[in-house]
Coordinates of N, CA and C and ligand atoms in Angstrom, one line a residue:
X900 N 12.3 -79.7 -66.1 CA 13.5 -80.6 -65.8 C 13.0 -80.8 -64.1
X901 N 13.6 -82.0 -64.1 CA 13.1 -82.6 -62.5 C 14.1 -82.0 -61.4
X902 N 13.5 -81.3 -60.6 CA 14.3 -81.0 -59.4 C 14.6 -82.2 -58.3
X903 N 15.9 -82.2 -57.9 CA 16.5 -83.2 -57.3 C 16.7 -82.6 -55.7
X904 N 15.8 -83.0 -54.9 CA 15.5 -82.5 -53.5 C 15.1 -83.5 -52.5
X905 N 15.8 -83.3 -51.1 CA 15.1 -83.9 -50.2 C 14.6 -82.8 -49.0
X906 N 13.5 -83.7 -48.3 CA 12.9 -82.6 -47.4 C 13.9 -82.2 -46.6
X907 N 15.1 -82.8 -46.0 CA 15.8 -82.4 -45.0 C 16.8 -81.3 -45.5
X908 N 16.7 -81.1 -46.9 CA 17.9 -80.2 -47.5 C 17.7 -78.8 -47.0
X909 N 18.7 -77.9 -46.8 CA 18.8 -76.6 -46.6 C 18.6 -75.8 -47.8
X910 N 18.0 -74.6 -47.8 CA 17.6 -73.9 -48.9 C 18.1 -72.4 -48.7
X911 N 18.8 -71.8 -49.6 CA 19.2 -70.4 -49.3 C 18.5 -69.9 -50.6
X912 N 17.6 -68.8 -50.5 CA 17.2 -67.8 -51.6 C 17.9 -66.5 -51.6
X913 N 18.5 -66.0 -52.8 CA 18.8 -64.6 -52.8 C 18.1 -63.8 -53.5
X914 N 17.2 -62.8 -53.6 CA 16.5 -62.1 -54.4 C 17.0 -60.8 -54.6
X915 N 16.8 -60.1 -55.9 CA 17.0 -58.6 -56.2 C 16.0 -57.8 -56.7
X916 N 16.2 -56.9 -57.4 CA 15.1 -55.9 -57.7 C 13.9 -56.6 -58.8
X917 N 14.6 -57.7 -59.4 CA 13.6 -58.4 -60.4 C 12.5 -58.8 -59.8
X918 N 12.7 -59.2 -58.7 CA 11.1 -60.0 -58.2 C 10.3 -59.1 -57.6
X919 N 10.4 -57.7 -57.4 CA 9.6 -56.6 -57.3 C 9.1 -55.8 -58.4
X920 N 9.6 -55.9 -59.7 CA 9.4 -55.4 -60.8 C 7.8 -55.4 -61.3
X921 N 7.4 -56.6 -61.3 CA 5.9 -56.9 -61.6 C 5.2 -56.2 -60.5
X922 N 5.6 -56.0 -59.5 CA 4.7 -55.2 -58.1 C 4.4 -53.6 -58.6
X923 N 5.5 -53.3 -59.6 CA 5.8 -51.8 -59.8 C 7.0 -51.2 -59.5
X924 N 7.8 -51.7 -59.0 CA 9.1 -51.0 -58.5 C 10.0 -51.3 -59.7
X925 N 10.8 -50.2 -59.7 CA 12.0 -50.2 -60.7 C 13.1 -50.9 -60.2
X926 N 13.6 -51.6 -61.3 CA 15.1 -52.3 -61.1 C 16.0 -51.2 -61.1
X927 N 17.4 -51.5 -61.0 CA 18.6 -50.7 -61.1 C 19.2 -50.6 -62.5
X928 N 19.4 -51.5 -62.9 CA 20.3 -51.6 -64.1 C 19.8 -52.0 -65.5
X929 N 18.4 -52.1 -65.5 CA 17.7 -52.4 -66.9 C 17.8 -50.8 -67.4
X930 N 17.4 -50.7 -68.6 CA 17.3 -49.5 -69.5 C 16.5 -48.5 -68.9
X931 N 15.5 -49.0 -68.3 CA 14.3 -48.3 -67.6 C 14.6 -48.1 -66.1
X932 N 15.8 -48.4 -65.7 CA 16.1 -48.7 -64.3 C 16.4 -47.3 -63.5
X933 N 16.6 -47.5 -62.1 CA 16.9 -46.3 -61.4 C 18.0 -45.5 -61.8
X934 N 19.3 -46.3 -62.0 CA 20.6 -46.0 -62.3 C 20.6 -45.1 -63.6
X935 N 19.6 -45.2 -64.4 CA 19.8 -44.8 -65.8 C 19.2 -43.2 -65.8
X936 N 18.4 -42.9 -64.5 CA 17.8 -41.7 -64.1 C 18.7 -40.7 -63.0
X937 N 19.4 -41.7 -62.0 CA 20.0 -40.9 -60.8 C 21.4 -41.6 -60.8
X938 N 22.4 -40.6 -60.5 CA 23.7 -41.1 -60.2 C 23.7 -41.9 -59.1
X939 N 24.3 -43.0 -59.0 CA 24.2 -43.7 -57.6 C 25.3 -43.1 -56.6
X940 N 26.5 -42.6 -57.4 CA 27.1 -41.8 -56.4 C 26.6 -40.6 -55.6
X941 N 25.5 -40.0 -56.2 CA 24.8 -39.1 -55.5 C 23.9 -39.4 -54.2
X942 N 23.3 -40.3 -54.9 CA 22.2 -41.0 -53.5 C 22.7 -42.1 -52.8
X943 N 23.5 -42.9 -53.3 CA 23.8 -44.1 -52.7 C 25.2 -44.5 -52.1
X944 N 25.9 -43.4 -51.7 CA 27.1 -43.4 -51.2 C 27.1 -42.7 -49.8
X945 N 28.0 -43.1 -48.8 CA 28.3 -42.0 -48.0 C 28.7 -40.5 -48.2
X946 N 29.6 -40.4 -49.4 CA 30.1 -39.1 -49.8 C 28.8 -38.3 -50.3
X947 N 28.1 -39.0 -51.0 CA 26.9 -38.4 -51.5 C 26.1 -37.6 -50.6
X948 N 25.9 -38.4 -49.5 CA 25.1 -38.2 -48.3 C 25.6 -37.1 -47.6
X949 N 26.9 -37.1 -47.3 CA 27.8 -35.8 -46.8 C 27.5 -34.7 -47.5
X950 N 27.8 -34.8 -49.1 CA 27.7 -33.7 -49.8 C 26.4 -32.9 -49.6
X951 N 25.2 -33.8 -49.7 CA 23.8 -33.3 -50.1 C 22.6 -34.0 -49.4
X952 N 22.4 -34.2 -48.0 CA 21.6 -35.1 -47.4 C 20.3 -34.7 -48.0
X953 N 20.0 -33.8 -48.1 CA 18.5 -33.2 -48.5 C 18.2 -33.9 -49.9
X954 N 19.0 -33.9 -50.8 CA 18.9 -34.7 -51.9 C 18.6 -36.3 -51.7
X955 N 19.5 -36.8 -50.8 CA 19.4 -38.3 -50.6 C 18.2 -38.6 -49.8
X956 N 17.8 -37.8 -48.9 CA 16.4 -38.0 -48.4 C 15.3 -37.9 -49.2
X957 N 15.3 -37.0 -50.3 CA 14.1 -36.8 -51.3 C 14.2 -38.1 -51.8
X958 N 15.2 -38.8 -52.3 CA 15.4 -39.9 -53.2 C 14.7 -40.9 -52.4
X959 N 15.0 -41.1 -51.1 CA 14.5 -42.4 -50.4 C 13.2 -42.1 -50.0
X960 N 12.8 -40.8 -49.5 CA 11.4 -40.4 -49.1 C 10.5 -40.8 -50.4
X961 N 10.8 -40.5 -51.7 CA 9.9 -40.9 -52.9 C 9.8 -42.4 -53.0
X962 N 10.9 -43.1 -52.6 CA 11.0 -44.8 -52.8 C 10.1 -45.2 -51.7
X963 N 10.2 -44.6 -50.5 CA 9.4 -45.0 -49.1 C 7.9 -44.8 -49.6
X964 N 7.7 -43.5 -50.1 CA 6.1 -43.2 -50.4 C 5.6 -44.3 -51.4
X965 N 6.2 -44.6 -52.4 CA 5.9 -45.5 -53.4 C 5.7 -46.9 -53.1
X966 N 5.9 -47.4 -51.7 CA 5.7 -48.5 -51.1 C 4.0 -48.7 -51.0
X967 N 3.7 -47.4 -50.8 CA 2.2 -47.6 -50.5 C 1.3 -48.0 -51.6
X968 N 2.0 -47.8 -52.8 CA 1.1 -47.9 -54.0 C 1.3 -49.4 -54.5
X969 N 2.3 -50.5 -54.0 CA 2.5 -51.5 -54.4 C 2.0 -52.5 -53.5
X970 N 1.9 -53.9 -54.0 CA 1.5 -55.0 -53.1 C 2.5 -56.0 -53.7
X971 N 2.7 -57.1 -52.7 CA 3.5 -58.3 -53.2 C 2.9 -59.1 -54.3
X972 N 3.6 -59.8 -55.1 CA 3.2 -60.3 -56.1 C 3.4 -61.8 -55.9
X973 N 2.9 -62.8 -57.1 CA 3.0 -64.2 -57.0 C 4.3 -64.7 -56.8
X974 N 5.3 -64.0 -57.0 CA 6.6 -64.7 -56.8 C 7.0 -64.3 -55.2
X975 N 6.9 -63.2 -54.6 CA 6.9 -63.0 -53.4 C 6.3 -63.9 -52.6
X976 N 4.9 -64.2 -52.9 CA 4.0 -65.0 -52.1 C 4.4 -66.7 -52.2
X977 N 5.1 -67.0 -53.4 CA 5.5 -68.2 -53.5 C 6.6 -68.7 -52.8
X978 N 7.5 -67.6 -52.4 CA 8.5 -67.9 -51.6 C 8.3 -67.8 -50.2
X979 N 6.9 -67.3 -49.7 CA 6.6 -67.2 -48.4 C 5.9 -68.5 -48.2
X980 N 5.3 -69.3 -49.0 CA 4.5 -70.3 -48.9 C 5.7 -71.4 -48.9
X981 N 6.9 -71.2 -49.8 CA 7.9 -72.4 -49.6 C 8.5 -72.3 -48.3
X982 N 8.6 -71.1 -47.7 CA 9.2 -71.1 -46.4 C 8.4 -71.7 -45.2
X983 N 7.1 -71.6 -45.5 CA 5.9 -72.0 -44.5 C 6.0 -73.4 -44.4
X984 N 6.2 -74.2 -45.5 CA 5.9 -75.7 -46.2 C 7.4 -76.4 -45.8
X985 N 8.3 -75.7 -45.9 CA 9.6 -76.6 -46.0 C 10.2 -77.0 -44.5
X986 N 10.3 -78.3 -44.6 CA 10.7 -78.7 -43.3 C 12.1 -78.5 -43.0
X987 N 13.0 -78.4 -43.9 CA 14.5 -78.1 -43.8 C 14.6 -76.7 -43.4
X988 N 16.1 -76.4 -43.2 CA 16.4 -74.8 -42.9 C 16.2 -74.2 -44.3
X989 N 15.9 -72.9 -44.2 CA 15.4 -72.1 -45.2 C 15.9 -70.5 -44.6
X990 N 16.4 -70.0 -45.8 CA 16.7 -68.5 -45.5 C 16.7 -67.8 -46.8
X991 N 15.8 -66.7 -46.7 CA 15.6 -65.8 -47.7 C 16.6 -64.5 -47.5
X992 N 17.5 -64.5 -48.4 CA 18.2 -63.1 -48.2 C 18.0 -62.3 -49.4
X993 N 17.6 -61.0 -49.2 CA 17.1 -60.1 -50.0 C 17.9 -59.0 -50.2
X994 N 18.5 -58.3 -51.4 CA 19.0 -57.1 -51.6 C 18.2 -56.0 -51.8
X995 N 17.0 -56.2 -51.6 CA 15.9 -55.3 -51.9 C 15.5 -54.6 -50.5
X996 N 15.3 -53.2 -50.4 CA 15.1 -52.4 -49.5 C 13.4 -52.3 -49.3
X997 N 12.5 -52.8 -50.1 CA 11.3 -52.7 -50.1 C 10.7 -53.7 -49.1
X998 N 9.4 -53.7 -48.7 CA 9.1 -54.5 -47.6 C 8.1 -55.6 -48.2
X999 N 8.3 -56.0 -49.4 CA 7.4 -57.0 -50.0 C 7.4 -58.1 -49.5
X1000 N 8.6 -58.7 -49.4 CA 8.9 -60.0 -49.0 C 8.0 -60.1 -47.6
X1001 N 8.4 -59.0 -46.9 CA 7.7 -59.0 -45.3 C 6.4 -59.2 -45.4
X1002 N 5.7 -58.4 -46.3 CA 4.4 -58.3 -46.4 C 3.9 -59.6 -47.0
X1003 N 4.3 -60.3 -47.9 CA 3.9 -61.6 -48.4 C 4.0 -62.6 -47.1
X1004 N 4.8 -62.5 -46.1 CA 4.7 -63.6 -45.0 C 5.9 -64.0 -44.8
X1005 N 7.0 -63.7 -45.5 CA 8.4 -64.2 -45.3 C 8.8 -63.8 -43.9
X1006 N 9.3 -64.7 -43.1 CA 9.9 -64.4 -41.8 C 11.4 -64.8 -41.7
X1007 N 11.8 -65.9 -42.2 CA 13.1 -66.3 -42.3 C 13.9 -65.3 -43.1
X1008 N 14.1 -64.1 -43.2 CA 14.4 -63.0 -44.1 C 15.4 -62.1 -43.5
X1009 N 16.5 -62.1 -44.4 CA 17.5 -61.1 -44.1 C 17.5 -60.1 -45.1
X1010 N 17.2 -58.7 -44.8 CA 17.4 -57.8 -45.7 C 18.6 -57.3 -45.6
X1011 N 19.6 -57.7 -46.5 CA 21.3 -57.5 -46.3 C 21.6 -56.1 -46.8
X1012 N 20.6 -55.2 -47.6 CA 20.9 -53.8 -47.9 C 20.0 -53.0 -47.3
X1013 N 19.5 -53.4 -46.0 CA 18.7 -52.6 -45.1 C 17.2 -52.5 -45.5
X1014 N 16.4 -51.7 -44.9 CA 15.1 -51.4 -45.0 C 14.6 -50.0 -45.1
X1015 N 13.9 -49.6 -46.3 CA 13.3 -48.4 -46.4 C 12.6 -48.1 -45.3
X1016 N 11.8 -48.9 -44.6 CA 10.8 -48.5 -43.7 C 11.6 -48.6 -42.1
X1017 N 12.8 -48.2 -42.2 CA 13.5 -48.0 -41.0 C 14.5 -46.7 -41.1
X1018 N 14.7 -46.1 -40.1 CA 15.6 -44.9 -39.9 C 16.8 -45.3 -39.0
X1019 N 17.7 -44.6 -38.9 CA 18.9 -45.1 -37.9 C 19.5 -43.8 -37.8
X1020 N 19.8 -43.6 -36.3 CA 20.5 -42.3 -35.8 C 21.9 -42.5 -35.7
X1021 N 22.5 -41.6 -36.5 CA 24.2 -41.8 -36.9 C 24.8 -41.5 -35.4
X1022 N 24.1 -40.6 -34.6 CA 24.8 -40.3 -33.4 C 24.6 -41.6 -32.2
X1023 N 23.4 -41.9 -32.1 CA 23.2 -42.8 -30.7 C 22.9 -44.3 -31.3
X1024 N 22.7 -44.3 -32.6 CA 22.9 -45.8 -33.2 C 21.2 -46.3 -33.0
X1025 N 20.4 -45.5 -32.7 CA 18.9 -46.0 -32.5 C 18.5 -46.3 -33.9
X1026 N 17.6 -47.5 -33.7 CA 16.9 -48.0 -35.2 C 15.4 -48.0 -35.0
X1027 N 14.7 -47.1 -36.0 CA 13.5 -46.8 -35.5 C 12.5 -47.1 -36.8
X1028 N 11.4 -47.9 -36.6 CA 10.4 -48.0 -37.6 C 9.9 -46.7 -38.4
X1029 N 9.9 -46.6 -39.3 CA 10.0 -45.0 -40.3 C 9.0 -45.3 -41.4
X1030 N 7.8 -44.5 -41.4 CA 6.9 -44.7 -42.7 C 6.9 -43.5 -43.7
X1031 N 7.3 -42.3 -42.6 CA 7.1 -40.9 -43.4 C 8.4 -40.6 -43.9
X1032 N 8.4 -39.1 -44.2 CA 9.8 -38.6 -45.0 C 10.7 -38.4 -43.7
X1033 N 11.7 -38.5 -44.3 CA 13.1 -38.0 -43.3 C 13.6 -36.6 -43.8
X1034 N 13.9 -35.9 -42.9 CA 14.8 -34.7 -43.3 C 16.0 -34.2 -42.3
X1035 N 16.9 -33.2 -42.8 CA 17.9 -32.9 -41.9 C 17.3 -32.1 -40.8
X1036 N 16.2 -31.5 -40.8 CA 15.7 -30.8 -39.7 C 14.9 -31.8 -38.8
X1037 N 14.8 -33.1 -38.9 CA 14.4 -33.7 -37.7 C 15.5 -34.1 -36.7
X1038 N 14.9 -34.3 -35.3 CA 15.7 -34.8 -34.2 C 15.3 -36.2 -34.1
X1039 N 16.5 -36.8 -33.4 CA 16.3 -38.2 -33.1 C 15.3 -38.5 -31.8
X1040 N 14.3 -39.2 -31.7 CA 13.4 -39.1 -30.7 C 14.2 -40.0 -29.4
X1041 N 15.3 -40.3 -29.6 CA 15.9 -41.1 -28.6 C 17.1 -40.2 -27.8
X1042 N 17.9 -39.6 -28.7 CA 19.2 -38.8 -28.3 C 18.8 -37.2 -28.4
X1043 N 17.8 -37.0 -29.1 CA 17.1 -35.5 -29.4 C 18.3 -34.8 -30.4
X1044 N 19.1 -35.4 -30.8 CA 20.1 -34.8 -31.8 C 19.5 -34.4 -33.0
X1045 N 19.7 -33.3 -33.6 CA 19.2 -33.0 -34.9 C 19.9 -33.2 -36.0
X1046 N 19.5 -33.6 -37.1 CA 20.2 -33.8 -38.2 C 20.7 -35.3 -38.4
X1047 N 20.5 -36.2 -37.5 CA 21.3 -37.5 -37.5 C 20.5 -38.8 -37.8
X1048 N 19.3 -38.4 -38.3 CA 18.5 -39.6 -38.8 C 18.7 -39.9 -40.2
X1049 N 19.0 -40.8 -40.6 CA 19.4 -41.4 -42.2 C 18.5 -42.7 -42.4
X1050 N 18.3 -42.8 -43.6 CA 17.8 -44.0 -44.0 C 18.7 -45.3 -43.5
X1051 N 17.9 -46.4 -43.2 CA 18.6 -47.6 -42.8 C 18.8 -48.5 -43.9
X1052 N 19.7 -48.0 -45.0 CA 19.9 -48.6 -46.1 C 21.3 -48.6 -46.0
X1053 N 21.9 -49.9 -46.8 CA 23.4 -49.9 -47.0 C 23.8 -49.3 -48.3
X1054 N 24.7 -48.4 -48.2 CA 25.4 -47.6 -49.3 C 26.5 -48.2 -49.9
X1055 N 26.8 -47.9 -51.3 CA 28.2 -48.6 -51.8 C 29.4 -48.0 -50.8
X1056 N 30.1 -48.8 -50.6 CA 31.3 -48.7 -49.7 C 30.8 -48.9 -48.2
X1057 N 29.6 -49.4 -48.0 CA 29.2 -49.7 -46.5 C 29.1 -51.2 -46.4
X1058 N 29.3 -51.8 -45.4 CA 29.2 -53.3 -45.1 C 27.8 -53.7 -45.0
X1059 N 27.4 -54.6 -45.9 CA 25.9 -55.5 -45.6 C 25.8 -55.8 -44.4
X1060 N 24.5 -56.0 -44.2 CA 24.0 -56.6 -42.8 C 23.9 -58.0 -42.7
X1061 N 24.2 -58.5 -41.4 CA 24.0 -59.7 -41.1 C 24.9 -60.9 -42.0
X1062 N 26.0 -60.5 -42.4 CA 26.9 -61.3 -43.3 C 27.3 -62.5 -42.6
X1063 N 27.6 -62.6 -41.4 CA 28.0 -63.9 -40.6 C 26.9 -64.8 -40.7
X1064 N 25.6 -64.3 -40.5 CA 24.4 -65.5 -40.7 C 24.3 -65.7 -42.2
X1065 N 24.6 -64.9 -43.0 CA 24.4 -65.3 -44.4 C 25.4 -66.4 -45.0
X1066 N 26.6 -66.1 -44.5 CA 27.6 -67.0 -44.9 C 27.6 -68.5 -44.3
X1067 N 27.3 -68.4 -43.1 CA 26.9 -69.5 -42.5 C 25.7 -70.4 -43.1
X1068 N 24.7 -69.9 -43.5 CA 23.6 -70.5 -44.3 C 24.1 -70.8 -45.6
X1069 N 24.9 -70.2 -46.4 CA 25.6 -70.6 -47.6 C 26.4 -71.7 -47.4
X1070 N 27.3 -71.8 -46.5 CA 28.4 -72.9 -46.3 C 27.5 -74.5 -46.0
X1071 N 26.3 -74.1 -45.5 CA 25.4 -75.4 -44.9 C 24.2 -75.6 -45.8
X1072 N 24.3 -75.0 -47.2 CA 23.0 -75.3 -47.8 C 23.1 -76.1 -49.0
X1073 N 22.0 -76.9 -49.4 CA 22.1 -77.8 -50.3 C 21.7 -77.4 -51.8
X1074 N 20.6 -76.3 -51.6 CA 20.1 -75.7 -52.9 C 20.3 -74.4 -52.8
X1075 N 21.0 -73.5 -53.6 CA 21.0 -72.1 -53.6 C 20.1 -71.4 -54.8
X1076 N 19.4 -70.7 -54.7 CA 18.4 -70.0 -55.7 C 18.5 -68.4 -55.7
X1077 N 18.9 -68.1 -57.0 CA 19.3 -66.5 -57.1 C 17.8 -66.0 -57.9
X1078 N 17.4 -65.0 -57.6 CA 16.2 -64.7 -58.1 C 16.0 -63.1 -58.7
X1079 N 16.1 -62.7 -59.8 CA 15.8 -61.3 -60.3 C 17.0 -60.4 -59.7
X1080 N 18.1 -60.8 -59.9 CA 19.3 -59.8 -59.7 C 20.5 -60.3 -60.7
X1081 N 20.9 -59.1 -61.2 CA 21.7 -59.0 -62.3 C 23.1 -59.7 -61.7
X1082 N 23.4 -59.7 -60.7 CA 24.6 -60.4 -60.1 C 25.8 -59.3 -60.2
X1083 N 25.4 -58.2 -60.3 CA 26.5 -57.0 -60.4 C 27.2 -56.3 -59.2
X1084 N 26.5 -56.9 -57.9 CA 27.1 -56.0 -56.9 C 27.4 -57.1 -55.7
X1085 N 28.7 -57.0 -55.2 CA 29.4 -57.8 -54.3 C 28.9 -57.3 -52.8
X1086 N 28.8 -58.0 -51.8 CA 29.3 -59.5 -51.7 C 28.2 -60.4 -52.4
X1087 N 26.7 -59.9 -52.6 CA 25.7 -61.0 -53.1 C 26.2 -61.7 -54.2
X1088 N 27.0 -61.0 -55.2 CA 27.3 -61.5 -56.6 C 28.1 -62.8 -56.2
X1089 N 28.7 -63.0 -55.1 CA 29.6 -64.0 -54.8 C 28.9 -65.2 -54.2
X1090 N 27.9 -64.9 -53.8 CA 27.0 -66.0 -52.9 C 27.1 -67.4 -53.8
X1091 N 26.9 -67.3 -55.2 CA 26.5 -68.5 -55.8 C 28.0 -69.3 -55.6
X1092 N 29.0 -68.6 -55.7 CA 30.4 -69.4 -55.8 C 30.6 -69.9 -54.2
X1093 N 30.1 -69.4 -53.2 CA 30.2 -69.9 -52.1 C 29.4 -71.0 -51.8
X1094 N 28.3 -70.9 -52.2 CA 27.3 -72.0 -51.9 C 27.6 -73.3 -52.8
X1095 N 28.3 -73.2 -54.2 CA 28.6 -74.0 -54.9 C 29.8 -74.7 -54.5
X1096 N 30.6 -73.8 -54.1 CA 31.9 -74.3 -53.3 C 31.7 -75.4 -52.2
X1097 N 30.7 -75.0 -51.6 CA 30.3 -76.0 -50.5 C 29.3 -77.2 -50.8
X1098 N 29.2 -77.4 -52.1 CA 28.6 -78.4 -52.6 C 27.1 -78.2 -52.9
X1099 N 26.8 -77.1 -52.7 CA 25.1 -76.9 -53.1 C 24.6 -76.8 -54.6
X1100 N 23.8 -77.3 -55.1 CA 23.1 -77.0 -56.4 C 22.6 -75.6 -56.6
X1101 N 22.8 -74.9 -57.7 CA 22.4 -73.6 -57.8 C 21.5 -73.5 -58.8
X1102 N 20.5 -72.5 -58.8 CA 19.7 -72.4 -60.0 C 19.5 -70.8 -60.1
X1103 N 19.6 -70.2 -61.3 CA 19.2 -68.8 -61.5 C 17.8 -68.6 -62.2
X1104 N 17.0 -68.0 -61.3 CA 15.7 -67.8 -62.0 C 15.6 -66.1 -62.3
X1105 N 15.5 -65.7 -63.5 CA 15.5 -64.6 -63.9 C 14.6 -64.2 -65.4
X1106 N 14.6 -62.9 -65.4 CA 13.9 -62.7 -66.8 C 14.9 -63.2 -67.8
X1107 N 16.1 -62.9 -67.8 CA 17.0 -63.5 -68.8 C 18.4 -63.9 -68.3
X1108 N 19.3 -64.6 -69.0 CA 20.6 -65.0 -68.4 C 21.3 -63.7 -68.0
X1109 N 21.7 -63.8 -66.7 CA 22.7 -62.7 -66.3 C 24.0 -63.0 -66.7
X1110 N 24.9 -62.0 -66.6 CA 26.4 -62.0 -66.8 C 27.0 -63.2 -66.3
X1111 N 26.3 -63.7 -64.9 CA 27.1 -64.6 -64.3 C 26.3 -66.1 -64.4
X1112 N 25.3 -66.0 -65.4 CA 24.6 -67.2 -65.6 C 25.4 -68.7 -65.7
X1113 N 26.5 -68.5 -66.2 CA 27.5 -69.7 -66.2 C 27.8 -70.2 -65.0
X1114 N 27.6 -69.4 -63.9 CA 28.3 -69.7 -62.5 C 27.2 -70.9 -62.0
X1115 N 26.0 -71.0 -62.7 CA 24.7 -71.7 -61.8 C 24.8 -72.9 -62.5
X1116 N 24.4 -74.1 -62.0 CA 24.0 -75.5 -62.4 C 23.0 -75.5 -63.6
X1117 N 22.1 -74.5 -63.4 CA 20.8 -74.5 -63.9 C 20.1 -72.9 -63.9
X1118 N 19.3 -72.9 -64.9 CA 18.5 -71.6 -65.0 C 17.2 -71.8 -65.7
X1119 N 16.3 -70.9 -65.0 CA 14.7 -70.7 -65.4 C 14.9 -69.5 -65.8
X1120 N 14.2 -69.3 -67.1 CA 14.2 -67.8 -67.5 C 12.8 -67.3 -67.9
X1121 N 12.3 -66.2 -67.4 CA 11.0 -65.6 -67.6 C 10.7 -64.8 -66.5
X1122 N 9.5 -64.1 -66.7 CA 9.1 -63.1 -65.4 C 9.0 -63.9 -64.1
X1123 N 9.4 -63.2 -62.9 CA 9.5 -63.9 -61.9 C 8.0 -64.1 -61.4
X1124 N 7.0 -63.7 -61.5 CA 5.5 -64.2 -61.3 C 5.2 -65.4 -61.8
X1125 N 5.9 -65.6 -63.0 CA 5.6 -67.2 -63.7 C 6.7 -68.1 -63.4
X1126 N 8.0 -67.8 -63.4 CA 9.1 -68.9 -63.3 C 9.4 -69.2 -61.8
X1127 N 9.0 -68.1 -60.6 CA 9.2 -68.5 -59.4 C 7.9 -69.5 -58.7
X1128 N 6.7 -69.2 -59.0 CA 5.6 -70.0 -58.6 C 5.8 -71.5 -59.2
X1129 N 6.3 -71.7 -60.5 CA 6.4 -72.8 -60.9 C 7.6 -73.8 -60.5
X1130 N 8.5 -73.0 -60.2 CA 9.7 -73.6 -59.7 C 9.3 -74.3 -58.2
X1131 N 8.7 -73.3 -57.5 CA 8.3 -73.6 -56.0 C 7.4 -74.9 -56.2
X1132 N 6.5 -74.7 -57.1 CA 5.7 -75.9 -57.3 C 6.4 -77.2 -57.5
X1133 N 7.5 -77.2 -58.5 CA 8.3 -78.3 -58.9 C 9.0 -78.7 -57.5
X1134 N 9.5 -77.9 -56.8 CA 10.4 -78.4 -55.6 C 9.3 -78.9 -54.7
X1135 N 8.3 -78.4 -54.2 CA 7.6 -79.1 -53.3 C 7.1 -80.5 -53.8
X1136 N 6.7 -80.7 -55.2 CA 6.5 -81.8 -55.6 C 7.5 -82.8 -55.4
X1137 N 8.8 -82.3 -55.9 CA 10.1 -83.4 -55.8 C 10.0 -83.7 -54.6
X1138 N 9.7 -83.0 -53.7 CA 9.8 -83.6 -52.2 C 8.7 -84.2 -51.5
X1139 N 7.7 -83.9 -52.4 CA 6.4 -85.0 -51.9 C 5.5 -84.1 -50.9
X1140 N 6.0 -82.7 -51.1 CA 4.9 -81.9 -50.2 C 3.8 -81.0 -50.9
X1141 N 3.7 -81.8 -52.2 CA 2.5 -81.0 -52.6 C 1.1 -81.5 -52.4
Ligands
APR375 N1 11.5 -61.1 -63.4 C1 12.7 -61.6 -63.2 N2 13.7 -60.8 -63.2 C2 13.6 -59.6 -63.7 C3 12.3 -59.1 -64.2 C4 11.1 -59.7 -63.9 N3 9.9 -59.2 -64.4 N4 12.6 -57.7 -64.6 C5 13.9 -57.6 -64.5 N5 14.4 -58.7 -64.0 C6 15.9 -59.0 -63.9 C7 16.8 -58.1 -64.9 O1 17.1 -58.8 -66.0 C8 18.2 -58.0 -64.1 O2 19.1 -59.1 -64.0 O3 16.1 -58.4 -62.7 C9 17.7 -58.0 -62.5 C10 17.7 -56.6 -61.7 O4 19.2 -56.3 -61.7 P1 19.8 -55.0 -61.1 O5 18.8 -53.7 -61.5 O6 21.0 -54.6 -61.1 O7 19.0 -55.1 -59.6 P2 19.8 -55.8 -58.4 O8 20.7 -57.1 -58.9 O9 18.8 -56.2 -57.4 O10 20.9 -54.9 -57.8 C11 21.6 -55.1 -56.7 O11 22.4 -52.9 -56.8 O12 22.4 -50.7 -56.6 C12 22.0 -51.7 -56.1 O13 21.7 -51.7 -53.9 C13 20.8 -51.7 -55.2 O14 20.2 -53.9 -54.1 C14 20.7 -53.2 -55.4 C15 21.9 -54.0 -56.0

């Protein structure tokens, strides 16, 4: 299908766990996903952390360590190339806490659910780059309080990051792309309605049609490493940027 786009158009892209699947990271709600093995109430809520912080640390420590074994794939790279070549406004919003978009070279990037490679002090609010394990025995290097460092990730019941910037971009965009997300988690699941309501064209790129596929004007289905580079090629060609 021919993509209708002008060079001055604003693009907002939302990504989810599906874009990192072919890099070797698990999704959440697929049959072999994270939530089939671990209860999200135990590891991804403030209440779970209050009950058993070491269990929560162990869960994110393992996921942080796994980042060393994976690399960005062709879909991450295609989005970084699109950002680099796109003359109009561009914003990549990701629900992923891995660092694969960053490593692929994306810079206009909002990790709305936080980042595995950062720790935050619940006492003084300090935000620190973090590559190793976290534990309750550690002290914050800034305020020196012990047991206050937590993963800088957004848990269920907490407010995602940079929402004002995201909604401003959605209200202003001409093209909204949703890539590799089941659309089960709000507020991200509501972004397509927000963008469409402001007149944007919307496209779902996913392994298969999500439950909310009918909310999109268009869909491209298949593995992210195939459909995303192909769609970016079509987009750049349609704008005369190939
Ligand atoms: N290419 C493209 N899409 C894929 C691929 C692939 N290779 N493999 C799986 N998918 C799709 C699945 O079909 C599914 O629609 O990716 C989607 C992943 O959905 P979820 O597991 O629900 O992940 P996501 O939508 O990112 O979850 C949102 O929920 O628990 C949380 O905080 C966590 O950020 C996460 C949020």
